[in-house]
Amino acid sequence: MRKLEYQPNLYARSLAGDRSYLVGLLFDDPQGDYLSGMQRGAMRQCRQYGYHVVVEVFNQATTLDQIKSFLTKLSLSGVILTPPVCDNKVVLAALADRNIPTVRISPSKPFHGMVDIKIDDYKAATLMTEHLIALGHKDIGFIIGDLEHADANERYRAFNNCMENAGLTVNSDWVAQGSYLFESGLAASRKILSQEKKPTAIFASNDDMAAAALVVADEYGLSVPDDLSVAGFDDIPLASAVSPALTTMRQPVETMAMIAVEQLVKLKKGDSPLQIPLVMDVTFVQRHSTTTAP
């Protein structure tokens, strides 16, 4: 075997047993560093167990027949669902019907027989909003993430409640809808900063949109952080690459994907699924994009 450099054939192994040694990683839109981090973590851990990752895109327009066809052709050993696919009822029903081990990342509600891994988005967004308020900011703008994602709703809810608890008013002119993509952050930031009265800080629901706010601030002749503080979320590589580097909340994306693979292996061995979500810690990362209010 060594002389011939023999390696087991993945497909032959799947025919000989009930495992394909393939893990499905399902996205709604595989763009951005958040999803890249998820893919890196899944691939790294799968390599240790002799599995391979299959990436597939499913969205709200995906039909039940398309999902069934995908699952039938590959006979997956397990599936990792990222938001918002993790809350897609059609996908969940198809996976449950075939009894495929499934781990969901950041879902909105539990689903029987599936393992959930998430962070406390509400708590994390509260910490960031409190950081800006503690710096003396009263006029704070907010860029909302894709509301199909449960985490976007939680971060926006936390921002509103935190502002209210501090006795501050949320100005609707300084709130804009984004989609977690850089381009949507440009449009949202221009909507906010085109107002005659401008906020002194913007909290964006992820780092891609926060980086876009830096670009738009420069377009309007605003210095970050002296004129405008900007905060993000996730701590993707871009957060420390832009200038000024972003103050953000670090989400352990790669670690979440690695733990998801470990849970799938356990489920495949017949272990009972966890009844409560695995809640991962986040870390506040202060860099140079936020400072005291002007």
Short mmCIF file of C-alpha atoms in Angstrom, two decimals:
data_model
loop_
_atom_site.label_atom_id
_atom_site.label_comp_id
_atom_site.label_asym_id
_atom_site.label_seq_id
_atom_site.Cartn_x
_atom_site.Cartn_y
_atom_site.Cartn_z
CA MET A 1 0.00 0.00 0.00
CA ARG A 2 2.82 2.38 0.83
CA LYS A 3 4.75 1.56 -2.37
CA LEU A 4 1.70 2.14 -4.53
CA GLU A 5 0.69 5.24 -2.52
CA TYR A 6 -2.73 3.69 -2.03
CA GLN A 7 -5.49 5.97 -0.75
CA PRO A 8 -9.04 4.82 0.08
CA ASN A 9 -11.59 5.79 -2.54
CA LEU A 10 -14.17 8.11 -0.98
CA TYR A 11 -17.04 6.86 -3.11
CA ALA A 12 -16.13 3.19 -2.68
CA ARG A 13 -16.15 3.69 1.08
CA SER A 14 -19.63 5.21 0.88
CA LEU A 15 -20.91 2.23 -1.12
CA ALA A 16 -19.49 -0.21 1.42
CA GLY A 17 -21.20 1.44 4.37
CA ASP A 18 -23.89 3.92 5.26
CA ARG A 19 -21.65 6.97 5.22
CA SER A 20 -20.65 9.19 2.33
CA TYR A 21 -17.94 10.97 4.37
CA LEU A 22 -19.40 14.20 3.03
CA VAL A 23 -20.64 17.08 5.19
CA GLY A 24 -22.96 19.59 3.58
CA LEU A 25 -22.41 23.27 4.42
CA LEU A 26 -25.49 25.15 3.30
CA PHE A 27 -25.53 28.91 2.70
CA ASP A 28 -28.10 31.41 1.56
CA ASP A 29 -25.47 33.65 -0.05
CA PRO A 30 -21.83 32.53 0.30
CA GLN A 31 -20.34 36.03 0.25
CA GLY A 32 -18.40 37.88 2.91
CA ASP A 33 -15.70 36.92 5.38
CA TYR A 34 -18.18 35.57 7.94
CA LEU A 35 -19.14 32.70 5.65
CA SER A 36 -15.54 32.24 4.52
CA GLY A 37 -14.58 31.77 8.17
CA MET A 38 -17.38 29.24 8.58
CA GLN A 39 -16.07 27.30 5.60
CA ARG A 40 -12.46 27.38 6.83
CA GLY A 41 -13.45 26.04 10.24
CA ALA A 42 -15.60 23.24 8.79
CA MET A 43 -12.90 22.16 6.33
CA ARG A 44 -10.19 22.15 8.99
CA GLN A 45 -12.17 19.93 11.35
CA CYS A 46 -13.53 17.65 8.63
CA ARG A 47 -9.97 16.92 7.56
CA GLN A 48 -9.23 15.49 11.01
CA TYR A 49 -12.14 13.05 10.78
CA GLY A 50 -11.58 12.04 7.15
CA TYR A 51 -14.62 13.93 5.90
CA HIS A 52 -14.98 16.40 3.02
CA VAL A 53 -17.10 19.55 2.81
CA VAL A 54 -19.70 20.12 0.10
CA VAL A 55 -20.87 23.74 -0.17
CA GLU A 56 -24.33 24.40 -1.58
CA VAL A 57 -26.51 27.52 -1.86
CA PHE A 58 -30.16 27.41 -0.83
CA ASN A 59 -32.47 30.41 -0.46
CA GLN A 60 -36.15 31.14 -0.01
CA ALA A 61 -36.81 30.36 -3.69
CA THR A 62 -35.42 26.84 -3.39
CA THR A 63 -38.11 24.18 -3.87
CA LEU A 64 -38.62 21.00 -1.90
CA ASP A 65 -37.82 18.94 -5.02
CA GLN A 66 -34.45 20.71 -5.41
CA ILE A 67 -33.55 20.00 -1.79
CA LYS A 68 -34.62 16.37 -2.02
CA SER A 69 -32.59 15.93 -5.21
CA PHE A 70 -29.50 17.39 -3.55
CA LEU A 71 -29.83 15.17 -0.48
CA THR A 72 -30.54 12.03 -2.51
CA LYS A 73 -27.59 12.41 -4.88
CA LEU A 74 -24.98 12.95 -2.17
CA SER A 75 -26.27 10.87 0.74
CA LEU A 76 -24.63 13.27 3.20
CA SER A 77 -23.28 12.10 6.54
CA GLY A 78 -24.34 15.39 8.11
CA VAL A 79 -25.30 18.97 7.39
CA ILE A 80 -24.35 22.36 8.81
CA LEU A 81 -26.94 25.09 8.26
CA THR A 82 -25.86 28.73 8.36
CA PRO A 83 -28.28 31.65 8.79
CA PRO A 84 -30.87 32.16 7.40
CA VAL A 85 -31.01 28.63 5.91
CA CYS A 86 -31.01 27.36 9.52
CA ASP A 87 -34.60 28.67 9.81
CA ASN A 88 -35.81 27.55 6.36
CA LYS A 89 -38.80 25.32 7.12
CA VAL A 90 -38.60 23.48 3.80
CA VAL A 91 -34.93 22.59 4.32
CA LEU A 92 -35.51 21.57 7.94
CA ALA A 93 -38.42 19.32 7.02
CA ALA A 94 -36.43 17.60 4.27
CA LEU A 95 -33.49 16.93 6.59
CA ALA A 96 -35.72 15.67 9.39
CA ASP A 97 -37.59 13.39 6.99
CA ARG A 98 -34.31 11.68 6.03
CA ASN A 99 -33.00 11.70 9.61
CA ILE A 100 -29.77 13.41 8.53
CA PRO A 101 -27.62 14.65 11.46
CA THR A 102 -27.87 18.44 11.42
CA VAL A 103 -26.22 21.31 13.26
CA ARG A 104 -27.62 24.84 12.90
CA ILE A 105 -25.63 28.03 13.35
CA SER A 106 -27.47 30.97 14.97
CA PRO A 107 -31.10 29.87 14.46
CA SER A 108 -34.07 31.76 15.82
CA LYS A 109 -35.91 28.79 17.36
CA PRO A 110 -35.04 25.20 18.36
CA PHE A 111 -35.87 22.31 16.04
CA HIS A 112 -36.34 18.84 17.48
CA GLY A 113 -33.41 16.50 16.97
CA MET A 114 -30.98 19.16 15.72
CA VAL A 115 -28.07 20.80 17.54
CA ASP A 116 -27.90 24.61 17.73
CA ILE A 117 -24.72 26.66 18.10
CA LYS A 118 -24.99 30.40 18.58
CA ILE A 119 -23.81 33.50 20.40
CA ASP A 120 -25.89 35.84 22.55
CA ASP A 121 -26.40 38.49 19.88
CA TYR A 122 -28.59 40.60 22.15
CA LYS A 123 -25.97 40.75 24.90
CA ALA A 124 -23.14 41.43 22.45
CA ALA A 125 -24.98 44.29 20.72
CA THR A 126 -25.90 45.72 24.12
CA LEU A 127 -22.22 45.79 25.12
CA MET A 128 -21.28 47.65 21.94
CA THR A 129 -24.09 50.19 22.31
CA GLU A 130 -23.13 50.75 25.95
CA HIS A 131 -19.54 51.31 24.83
CA LEU A 132 -20.61 54.12 22.51
CA ILE A 133 -22.87 55.68 25.15
CA ALA A 134 -20.06 55.51 27.72
CA LEU A 135 -17.91 57.51 25.31
CA GLY A 136 -20.49 60.30 25.53
CA HIS A 137 -22.34 59.59 22.27
CA LYS A 138 -26.03 60.48 22.33
CA ASP A 139 -26.64 60.77 18.60
CA ILE A 140 -26.02 57.22 17.39
CA GLY A 141 -26.94 55.77 14.01
CA PHE A 142 -27.53 52.09 13.31
CA ILE A 143 -27.23 49.95 10.17
CA ILE A 144 -29.52 46.92 10.37
CA GLY A 145 -28.44 43.55 9.00
CA ASP A 146 -30.48 41.24 6.78
CA LEU A 147 -33.70 40.75 8.74
CA GLU A 148 -34.06 37.19 7.42
CA HIS A 149 -31.25 36.45 9.88
CA ALA A 150 -32.33 36.01 13.50
CA ASP A 151 -29.12 37.68 14.68
CA ALA A 152 -29.93 40.90 12.79
CA ASN A 153 -33.23 41.23 14.64
CA GLU A 154 -31.57 40.60 18.00
CA ARG A 155 -28.81 43.17 17.42
CA TYR A 156 -31.29 45.84 16.36
CA ARG A 157 -33.59 45.06 19.30
CA ALA A 158 -30.66 45.33 21.70
CA PHE A 159 -29.62 48.68 20.25
CA ASN A 160 -33.12 50.14 20.63
CA ASN A 161 -33.58 48.85 24.17
CA CYS A 162 -30.15 50.03 25.26
CA MET A 163 -30.76 53.51 23.89
CA GLU A 164 -34.16 53.66 25.62
CA ASN A 165 -32.70 52.47 28.93
CA ALA A 166 -30.10 55.25 28.72
CA GLY A 167 -32.82 57.83 28.14
CA LEU A 168 -31.71 58.44 24.55
CA THR A 169 -33.87 58.75 21.45
CA VAL A 170 -33.28 56.68 18.32
CA ASN A 171 -33.55 59.03 15.34
CA SER A 172 -35.19 57.16 12.45
CA ASP A 173 -33.19 59.28 9.99
CA TRP A 174 -30.05 57.64 11.37
CA VAL A 175 -31.33 54.06 11.01
CA ALA A 176 -30.88 52.33 7.65
CA GLN A 177 -31.45 48.85 6.31
CA GLY A 178 -28.50 46.83 5.08
CA SER A 179 -28.01 43.23 3.95
CA TYR A 180 -24.65 42.42 5.62
CA LEU A 181 -22.86 43.13 2.32
CA PHE A 182 -20.34 45.96 1.82
CA GLU A 183 -22.40 47.53 -0.98
CA SER A 184 -25.48 47.70 1.22
CA GLY A 185 -23.37 49.40 3.89
CA LEU A 186 -22.43 52.11 1.39
CA ALA A 187 -26.08 52.85 0.60
CA ALA A 188 -27.12 52.75 4.26
CA SER A 189 -24.26 55.03 5.36
CA ARG A 190 -25.06 57.56 2.62
CA LYS A 191 -28.68 57.60 3.75
CA ILE A 192 -27.60 58.32 7.32
CA LEU A 193 -24.80 60.81 6.64
CA SER A 194 -26.72 62.75 4.00
CA GLN A 195 -28.95 64.18 6.75
CA GLU A 196 -28.36 67.81 7.67
CA LYS A 197 -27.90 66.83 11.31
CA LYS A 198 -25.51 63.91 11.50
CA PRO A 199 -24.90 61.36 14.26
CA THR A 200 -21.60 61.29 16.12
CA ALA A 201 -21.44 57.49 15.96
CA ILE A 202 -22.66 54.64 13.76
CA PHE A 203 -23.04 51.05 14.93
CA ALA A 204 -23.18 48.68 11.95
CA SER A 205 -24.50 45.15 12.35
CA ASN A 206 -21.38 43.62 10.82
CA ASP A 207 -17.84 44.62 9.86
CA ASP A 208 -18.46 44.68 6.10
CA MET A 209 -21.06 47.42 6.54
CA ALA A 210 -18.93 49.20 9.15
CA ALA A 211 -16.04 49.30 6.68
CA ALA A 212 -18.42 50.83 4.15
CA ALA A 213 -19.31 53.51 6.71
CA LEU A 214 -15.61 54.46 6.86
CA VAL A 215 -15.61 55.01 3.09
CA VAL A 216 -18.76 57.13 3.15
CA ALA A 217 -17.53 59.18 6.10
CA ASP A 218 -14.51 60.12 4.01
CA GLU A 219 -16.82 61.08 1.12
CA TYR A 220 -18.57 63.55 3.44
CA GLY A 221 -15.30 64.95 4.77
CA LEU A 222 -15.73 63.39 8.20
CA SER A 223 -12.72 62.17 10.15
CA VAL A 224 -13.06 58.80 11.90
CA PRO A 225 -13.06 58.73 14.88
CA ASP A 226 -12.71 62.47 15.63
CA ASP A 227 -15.93 63.49 13.86
CA LEU A 228 -17.64 60.11 13.68
CA SER A 229 -17.09 56.90 15.65
CA VAL A 230 -17.81 53.67 13.77
CA ALA A 231 -18.36 50.25 15.37
CA GLY A 232 -18.85 46.87 13.72
CA PHE A 233 -19.56 43.25 14.61
CA ASP A 234 -17.85 39.85 13.93
CA ASP A 235 -14.14 40.84 13.84
CA ILE A 236 -13.50 39.45 10.38
CA PRO A 237 -9.98 39.99 8.93
CA LEU A 238 -11.19 43.17 7.21
CA ALA A 239 -11.85 44.78 10.62
CA SER A 240 -8.16 45.06 11.42
CA ALA A 241 -7.09 45.76 7.83
CA VAL A 242 -9.04 48.99 7.27
CA SER A 243 -7.90 52.38 8.54
CA PRO A 244 -8.75 53.18 11.22
CA ALA A 245 -9.09 49.60 12.42
CA LEU A 246 -12.61 48.79 13.61
CA THR A 247 -13.85 48.51 17.15
CA THR A 248 -15.99 45.39 16.98
CA MET A 249 -17.38 42.29 18.71
CA ARG A 250 -15.35 39.15 17.95
CA GLN A 251 -17.54 36.19 17.07
CA PRO A 252 -15.71 32.81 17.06
CA VAL A 253 -16.96 31.85 13.60
CA GLU A 254 -14.31 29.27 12.73
CA THR A 255 -14.56 27.68 16.17
CA MET A 256 -18.33 27.42 15.83
CA ALA A 257 -17.92 25.56 12.52
CA MET A 258 -15.32 23.23 14.02
CA ILE A 259 -17.57 22.39 16.96
CA ALA A 260 -20.44 21.85 14.50
CA VAL A 261 -18.41 19.16 12.72
CA GLU A 262 -17.57 17.50 16.06
CA GLN A 263 -21.27 17.43 16.95
CA LEU A 264 -22.14 15.89 13.57
CA VAL A 265 -19.63 13.10 14.12
CA LYS A 266 -21.18 12.40 17.54
CA LEU A 267 -24.69 12.39 16.09
CA LYS A 268 -23.59 10.00 13.35
CA LYS A 269 -22.28 7.65 16.04
CA GLY A 270 -25.73 7.65 17.63
CA ASP A 271 -25.21 10.10 20.47
CA SER A 272 -28.30 12.00 21.60
CA PRO A 273 -28.53 15.59 20.34
CA LEU A 274 -28.00 18.41 22.82
CA GLN A 275 -31.28 19.73 24.16
CA ILE A 276 -30.06 23.27 24.71
CA PRO A 277 -28.03 25.50 22.36
CA LEU A 278 -24.28 25.75 22.68
CA VAL A 279 -23.79 29.46 23.39
CA MET A 280 -20.31 30.67 22.47
CA ASP A 281 -18.58 33.63 24.11
CA VAL A 282 -17.92 36.85 22.20
CA THR A 283 -15.10 39.31 22.86
CA PHE A 284 -15.21 43.09 22.78
CA VAL A 285 -12.33 44.37 20.66
CA GLN A 286 -11.52 48.06 20.95
CA ARG A 287 -9.45 49.55 18.16
CA HIS A 288 -9.14 53.06 16.70
CA SER A 289 -12.52 53.67 15.03
CA THR A 290 -14.29 54.81 18.22
CA THR A 291 -13.45 57.60 20.64
CA THR A 292 -15.16 60.14 22.89
CA ALA A 293 -18.00 62.13 21.35
CA PRO A 294 -16.95 65.44 19.74
#
